mmCIF file of C-alpha atoms in Angstrom:
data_model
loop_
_atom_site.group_PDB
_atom_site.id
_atom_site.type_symbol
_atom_site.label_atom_id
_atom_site.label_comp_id
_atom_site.label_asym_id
_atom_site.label_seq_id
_atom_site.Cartn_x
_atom_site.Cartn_y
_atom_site.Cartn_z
ATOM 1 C CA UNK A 22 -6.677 9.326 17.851
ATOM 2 C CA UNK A 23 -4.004 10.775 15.377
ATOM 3 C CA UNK A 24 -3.412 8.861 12.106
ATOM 4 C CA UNK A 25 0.020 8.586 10.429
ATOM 5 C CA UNK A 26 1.398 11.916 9.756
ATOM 6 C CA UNK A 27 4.140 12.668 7.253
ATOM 7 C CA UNK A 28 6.213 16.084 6.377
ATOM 8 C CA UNK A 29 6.159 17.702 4.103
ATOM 9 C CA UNK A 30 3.587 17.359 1.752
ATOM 10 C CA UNK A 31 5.263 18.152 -1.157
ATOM 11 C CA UNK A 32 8.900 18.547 -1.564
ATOM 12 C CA UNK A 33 10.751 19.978 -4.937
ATOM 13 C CA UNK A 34 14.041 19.202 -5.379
ATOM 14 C CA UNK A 35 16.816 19.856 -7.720
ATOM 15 C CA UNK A 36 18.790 16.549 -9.147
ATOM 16 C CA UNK A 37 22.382 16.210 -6.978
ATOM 17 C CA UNK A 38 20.431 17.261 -3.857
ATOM 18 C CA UNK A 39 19.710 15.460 -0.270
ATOM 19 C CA UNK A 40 16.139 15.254 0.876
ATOM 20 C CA UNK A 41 14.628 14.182 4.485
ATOM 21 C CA UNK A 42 10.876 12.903 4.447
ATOM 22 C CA UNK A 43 9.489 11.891 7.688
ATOM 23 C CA UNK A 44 6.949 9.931 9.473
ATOM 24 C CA UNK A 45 5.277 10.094 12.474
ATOM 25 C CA UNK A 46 3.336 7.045 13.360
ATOM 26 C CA UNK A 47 0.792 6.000 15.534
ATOM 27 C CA UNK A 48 1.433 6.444 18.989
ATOM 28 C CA UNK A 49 1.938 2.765 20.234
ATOM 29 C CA UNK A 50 2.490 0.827 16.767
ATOM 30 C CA UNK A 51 5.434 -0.801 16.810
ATOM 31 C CA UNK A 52 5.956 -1.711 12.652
ATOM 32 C CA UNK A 53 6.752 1.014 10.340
ATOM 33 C CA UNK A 54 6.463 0.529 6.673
ATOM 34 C CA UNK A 55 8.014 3.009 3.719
ATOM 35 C CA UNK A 56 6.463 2.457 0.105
ATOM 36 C CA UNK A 57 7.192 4.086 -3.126
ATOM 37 C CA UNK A 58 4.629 4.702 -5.504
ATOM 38 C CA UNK A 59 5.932 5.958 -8.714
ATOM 39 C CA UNK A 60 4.109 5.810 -12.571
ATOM 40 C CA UNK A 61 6.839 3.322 -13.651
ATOM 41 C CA UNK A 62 6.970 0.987 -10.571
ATOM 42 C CA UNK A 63 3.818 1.567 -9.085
ATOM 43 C CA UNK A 64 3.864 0.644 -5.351
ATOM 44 C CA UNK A 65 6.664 -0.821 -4.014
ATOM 45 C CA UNK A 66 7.976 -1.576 -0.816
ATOM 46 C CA UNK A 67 11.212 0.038 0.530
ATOM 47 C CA UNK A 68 11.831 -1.060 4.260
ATOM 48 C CA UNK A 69 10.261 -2.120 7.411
ATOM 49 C CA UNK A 70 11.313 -1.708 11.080
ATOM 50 C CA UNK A 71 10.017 -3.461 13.754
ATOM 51 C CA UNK A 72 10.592 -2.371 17.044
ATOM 52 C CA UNK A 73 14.318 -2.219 18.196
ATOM 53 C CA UNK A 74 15.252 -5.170 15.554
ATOM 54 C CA UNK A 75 17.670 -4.350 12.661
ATOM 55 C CA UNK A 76 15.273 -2.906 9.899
ATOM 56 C CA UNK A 77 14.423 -5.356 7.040
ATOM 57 C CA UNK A 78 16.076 -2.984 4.084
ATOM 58 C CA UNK A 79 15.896 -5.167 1.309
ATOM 59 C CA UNK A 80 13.419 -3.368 -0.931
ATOM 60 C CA UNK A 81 16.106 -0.215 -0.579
ATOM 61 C CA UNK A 82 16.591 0.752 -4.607
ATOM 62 C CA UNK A 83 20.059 1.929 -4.304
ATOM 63 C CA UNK A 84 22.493 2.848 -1.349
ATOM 64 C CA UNK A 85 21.593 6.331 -1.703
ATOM 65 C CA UNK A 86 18.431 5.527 0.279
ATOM 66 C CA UNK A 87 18.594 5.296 3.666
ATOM 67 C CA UNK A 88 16.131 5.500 6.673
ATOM 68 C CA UNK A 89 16.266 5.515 10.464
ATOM 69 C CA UNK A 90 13.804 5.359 13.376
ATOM 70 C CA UNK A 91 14.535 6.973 16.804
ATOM 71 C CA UNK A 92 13.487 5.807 19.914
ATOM 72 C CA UNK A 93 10.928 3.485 18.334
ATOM 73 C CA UNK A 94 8.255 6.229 16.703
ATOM 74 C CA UNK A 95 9.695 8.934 14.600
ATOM 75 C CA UNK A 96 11.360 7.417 10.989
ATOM 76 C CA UNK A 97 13.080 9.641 8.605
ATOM 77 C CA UNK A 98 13.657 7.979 4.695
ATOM 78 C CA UNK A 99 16.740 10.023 3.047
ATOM 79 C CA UNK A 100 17.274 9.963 -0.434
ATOM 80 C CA UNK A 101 21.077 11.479 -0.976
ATOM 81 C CA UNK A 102 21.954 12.726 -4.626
ATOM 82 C CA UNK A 103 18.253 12.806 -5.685
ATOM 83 C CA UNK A 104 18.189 12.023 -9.288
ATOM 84 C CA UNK A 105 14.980 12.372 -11.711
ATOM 85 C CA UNK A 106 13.992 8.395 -11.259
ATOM 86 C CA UNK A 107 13.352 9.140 -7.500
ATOM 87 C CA UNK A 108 10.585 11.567 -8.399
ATOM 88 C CA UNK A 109 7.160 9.363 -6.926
ATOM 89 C CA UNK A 110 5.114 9.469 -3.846
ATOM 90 C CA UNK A 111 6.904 7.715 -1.047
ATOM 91 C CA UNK A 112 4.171 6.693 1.542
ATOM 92 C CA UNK A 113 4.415 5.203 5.023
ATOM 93 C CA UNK A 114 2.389 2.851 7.156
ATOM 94 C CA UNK A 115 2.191 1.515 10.649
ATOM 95 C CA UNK A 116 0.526 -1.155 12.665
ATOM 96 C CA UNK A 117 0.483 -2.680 16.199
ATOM 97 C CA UNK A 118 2.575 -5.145 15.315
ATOM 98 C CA UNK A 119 4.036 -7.041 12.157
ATOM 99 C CA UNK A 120 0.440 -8.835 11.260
ATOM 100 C CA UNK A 121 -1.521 -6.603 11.701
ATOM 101 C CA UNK A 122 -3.472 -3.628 9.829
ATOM 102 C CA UNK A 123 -1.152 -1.291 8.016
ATOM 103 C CA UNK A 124 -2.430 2.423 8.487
ATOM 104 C CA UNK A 125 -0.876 4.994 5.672
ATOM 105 C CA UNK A 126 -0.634 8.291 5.972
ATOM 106 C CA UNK A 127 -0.662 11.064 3.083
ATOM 107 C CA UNK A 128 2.218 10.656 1.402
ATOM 108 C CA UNK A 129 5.109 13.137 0.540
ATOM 109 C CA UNK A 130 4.962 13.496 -3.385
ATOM 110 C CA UNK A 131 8.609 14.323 -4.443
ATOM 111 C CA UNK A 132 9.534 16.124 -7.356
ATOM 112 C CA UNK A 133 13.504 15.723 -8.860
ATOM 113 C CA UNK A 134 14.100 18.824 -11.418
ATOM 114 C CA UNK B 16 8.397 -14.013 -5.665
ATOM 115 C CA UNK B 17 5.101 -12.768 -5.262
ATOM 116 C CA UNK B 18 3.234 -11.448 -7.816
ATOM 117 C CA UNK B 19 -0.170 -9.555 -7.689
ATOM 118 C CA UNK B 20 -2.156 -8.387 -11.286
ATOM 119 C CA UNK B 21 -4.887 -6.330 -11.799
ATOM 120 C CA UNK B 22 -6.333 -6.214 -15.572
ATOM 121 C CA UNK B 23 -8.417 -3.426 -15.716
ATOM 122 C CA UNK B 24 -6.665 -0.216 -14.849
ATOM 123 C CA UNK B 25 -10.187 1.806 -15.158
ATOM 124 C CA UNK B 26 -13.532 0.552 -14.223
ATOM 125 C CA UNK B 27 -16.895 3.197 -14.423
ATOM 126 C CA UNK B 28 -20.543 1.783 -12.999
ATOM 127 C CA UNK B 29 -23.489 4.199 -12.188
ATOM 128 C CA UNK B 30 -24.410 4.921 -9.029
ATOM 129 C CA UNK B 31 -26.391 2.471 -7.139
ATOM 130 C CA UNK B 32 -24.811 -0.443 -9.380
ATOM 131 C CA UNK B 33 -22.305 -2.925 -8.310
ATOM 132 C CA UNK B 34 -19.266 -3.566 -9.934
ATOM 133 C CA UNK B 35 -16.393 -6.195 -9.706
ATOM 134 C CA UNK B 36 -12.623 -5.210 -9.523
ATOM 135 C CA UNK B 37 -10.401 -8.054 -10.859
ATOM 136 C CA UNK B 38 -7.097 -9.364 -9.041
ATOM 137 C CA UNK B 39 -5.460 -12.790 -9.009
ATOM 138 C CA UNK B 40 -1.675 -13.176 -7.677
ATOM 139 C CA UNK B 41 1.207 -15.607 -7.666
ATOM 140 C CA UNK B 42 2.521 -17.213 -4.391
ATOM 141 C CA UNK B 43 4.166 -20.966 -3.909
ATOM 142 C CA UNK B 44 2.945 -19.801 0.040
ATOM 143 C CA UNK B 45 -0.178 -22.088 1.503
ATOM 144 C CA UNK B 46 -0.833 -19.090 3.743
ATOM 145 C CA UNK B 47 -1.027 -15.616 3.314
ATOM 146 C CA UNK B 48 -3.277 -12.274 3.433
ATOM 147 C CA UNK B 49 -5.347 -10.506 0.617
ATOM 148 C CA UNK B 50 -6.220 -7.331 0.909
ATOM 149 C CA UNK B 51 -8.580 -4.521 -1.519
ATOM 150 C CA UNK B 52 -6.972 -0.985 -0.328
ATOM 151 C CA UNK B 53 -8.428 2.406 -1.681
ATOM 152 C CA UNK B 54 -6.929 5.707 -2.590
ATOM 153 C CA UNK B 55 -8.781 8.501 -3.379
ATOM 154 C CA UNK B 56 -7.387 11.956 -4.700
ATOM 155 C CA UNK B 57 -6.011 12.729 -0.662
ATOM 156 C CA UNK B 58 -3.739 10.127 -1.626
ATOM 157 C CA UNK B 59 -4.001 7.725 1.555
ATOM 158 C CA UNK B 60 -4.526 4.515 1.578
ATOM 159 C CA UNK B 61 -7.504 2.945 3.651
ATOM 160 C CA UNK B 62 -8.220 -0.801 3.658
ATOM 161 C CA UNK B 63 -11.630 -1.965 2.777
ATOM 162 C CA UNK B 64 -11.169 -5.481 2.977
ATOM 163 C CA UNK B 65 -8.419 -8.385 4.300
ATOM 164 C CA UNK B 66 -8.864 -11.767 3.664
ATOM 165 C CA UNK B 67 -6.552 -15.021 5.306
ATOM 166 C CA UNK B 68 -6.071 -17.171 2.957
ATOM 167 C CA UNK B 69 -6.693 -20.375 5.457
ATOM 168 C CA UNK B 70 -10.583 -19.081 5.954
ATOM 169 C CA UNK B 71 -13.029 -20.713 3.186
ATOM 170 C CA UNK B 72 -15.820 -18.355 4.026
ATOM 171 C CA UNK B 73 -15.296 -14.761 1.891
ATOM 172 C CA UNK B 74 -14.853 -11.427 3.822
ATOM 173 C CA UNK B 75 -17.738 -9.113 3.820
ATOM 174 C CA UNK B 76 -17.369 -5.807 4.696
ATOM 175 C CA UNK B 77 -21.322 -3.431 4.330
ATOM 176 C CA UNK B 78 -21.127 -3.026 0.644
ATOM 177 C CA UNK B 79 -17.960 -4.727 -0.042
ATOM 178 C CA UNK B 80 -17.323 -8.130 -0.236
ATOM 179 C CA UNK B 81 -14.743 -10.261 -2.311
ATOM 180 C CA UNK B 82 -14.998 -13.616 -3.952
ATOM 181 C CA UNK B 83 -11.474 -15.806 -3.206
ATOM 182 C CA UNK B 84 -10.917 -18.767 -5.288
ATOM 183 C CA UNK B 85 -7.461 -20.238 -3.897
ATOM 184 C CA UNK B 86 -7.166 -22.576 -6.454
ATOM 185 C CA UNK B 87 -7.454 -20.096 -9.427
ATOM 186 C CA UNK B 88 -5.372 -17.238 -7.386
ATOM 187 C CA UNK B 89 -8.338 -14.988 -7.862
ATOM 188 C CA UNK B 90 -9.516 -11.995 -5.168
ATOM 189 C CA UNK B 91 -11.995 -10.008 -7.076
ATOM 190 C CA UNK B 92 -13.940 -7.482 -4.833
ATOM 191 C CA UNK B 93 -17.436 -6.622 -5.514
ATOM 192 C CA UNK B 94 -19.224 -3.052 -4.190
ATOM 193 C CA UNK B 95 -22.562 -2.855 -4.211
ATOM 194 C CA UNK B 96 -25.019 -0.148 -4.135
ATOM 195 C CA UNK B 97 -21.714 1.827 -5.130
ATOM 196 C CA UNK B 98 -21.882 5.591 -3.987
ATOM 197 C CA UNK B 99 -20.003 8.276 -5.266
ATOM 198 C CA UNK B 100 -17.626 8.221 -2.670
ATOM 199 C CA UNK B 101 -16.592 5.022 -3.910
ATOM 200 C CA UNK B 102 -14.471 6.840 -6.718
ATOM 201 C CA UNK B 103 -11.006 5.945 -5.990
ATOM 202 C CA UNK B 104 -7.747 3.839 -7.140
ATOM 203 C CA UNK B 105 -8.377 0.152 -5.793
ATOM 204 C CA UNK B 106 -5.203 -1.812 -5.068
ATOM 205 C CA UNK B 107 -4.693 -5.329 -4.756
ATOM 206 C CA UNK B 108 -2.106 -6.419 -2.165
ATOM 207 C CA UNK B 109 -0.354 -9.579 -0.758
ATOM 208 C CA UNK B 110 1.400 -10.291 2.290
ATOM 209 C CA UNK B 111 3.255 -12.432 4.231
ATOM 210 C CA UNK B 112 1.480 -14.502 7.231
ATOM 211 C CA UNK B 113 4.436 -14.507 9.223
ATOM 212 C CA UNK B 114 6.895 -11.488 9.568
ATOM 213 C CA UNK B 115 6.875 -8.584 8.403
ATOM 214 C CA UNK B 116 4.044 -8.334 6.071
ATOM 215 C CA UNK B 117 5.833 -6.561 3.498
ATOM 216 C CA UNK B 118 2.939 -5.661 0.940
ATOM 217 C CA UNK B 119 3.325 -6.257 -2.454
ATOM 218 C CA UNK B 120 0.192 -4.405 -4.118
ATOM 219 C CA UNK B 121 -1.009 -4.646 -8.205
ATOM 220 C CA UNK B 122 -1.219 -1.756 -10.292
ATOM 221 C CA UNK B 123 -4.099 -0.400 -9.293
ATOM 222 C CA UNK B 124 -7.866 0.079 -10.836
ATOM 223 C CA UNK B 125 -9.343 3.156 -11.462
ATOM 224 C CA UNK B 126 -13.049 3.226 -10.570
ATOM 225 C CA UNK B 127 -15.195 6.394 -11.602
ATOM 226 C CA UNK B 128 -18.712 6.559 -10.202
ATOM 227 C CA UNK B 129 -21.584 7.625 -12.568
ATOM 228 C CA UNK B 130 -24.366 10.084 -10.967
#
């Protein structure tokens, strides 16, 4: 079946600008993960959602990051007022359920000019 | 808070050799998971190996297997036979038994394949 998908790809931004990544997971998964991987931090986590439960947002770097998750599949991460520190690859991973196997998908690399 | 470190951030065997990727971590948790993930260039992230930290006996996986000492907070992962596909960023991570298993990874190992 389909793996995690995320859109875009790439993204170029200038600094003071919003941005939308998303992430489609796998159909039926019911935990979705958002990392950051960036030179300086390396891989970090950012927030989880499980199910219909209030997301667990405590790896959130500032309050200009903010995600959602409709109807239990689709999430989209939002970075508002981009600034050059928030240039990394933000990645995000599903699984069946909070134990088990996290499944990434390709990343969105954003770039802050 | 949990703390994973990997010591060599670049690692190079020849092809058909086995090497060993270093990790140990910090945790005041009895229980827990281990994982070895690998990146290539495509940048996604594929898990070669998980271990629970409650099993004794050391996960195997064809070519990859990892030796766990609990008491020294150690995880290295050894491939054998390694093939050029091999050639990848290795990650260490740790997570949670219970909830959300919120992975916190090391920085990563850098493994180049010889022909």
């Amino acid at each position: 079946g389909a793996g995690v998908s995320q859109s875009p790809s790439n993204k170029v931004t200038e600094k003071g600008k919003d941005v939308e990544l998303r992430c489609d997971p796998i159909s039926g998964h019911t935990a979705l993960y958002w990392y950051r991987q960036s030179l300086g931090q390396g891989l970090e986590f950012l927030i989880y959602f499980q199910g219909n439960s209030a997301p667990d947002k405590s790896g959130l770097p500032s309050d200009r990051f903010s995600a959602e998750r409709t109807g239990g599949s689709v999430s989209t991460l939002t970075i508002q007022r981009t600034q050059q520190e928030d240039s990394a690859v933000y990645l995000c991973a599903s699984s069946l359920g909070p134990q088990d196997t996290q499944y990434f998908g390709p990343g969105t690399r954003l770039t802050v000019l | 808070a949990q703390t994973v470190t990997q010591s060599q951030p670049e690692m190079s065997v020849q092809e058909a050799e086995t090497v060993t990727l270093s990790c140990t971590y910090d945790t005041s948790e009895s229980d827990y998971y281990l994982f070895w993930y690998k990146q290539p260039p495509s940048r996604q992230m594929i898990l070669v190996i998980r271990q629970e930290a409650y099993k004794q006996q050391n996960a195997t996986e064809n070519r990859f297997s990892v030796n766990f000492q609990k008491a020294a907070k150690s995880f290295s992962l050894k491939i054998s036979d390694s093939q050029l596909g091999d050639a990848a960023m290795y990650f260490c991570a740790y997570g949670l038994i219970q909830g959300a298993q919120k992975l916190v990874f090391g920085q990563g190992t850098r493994l180049t394949i010889n022909p």
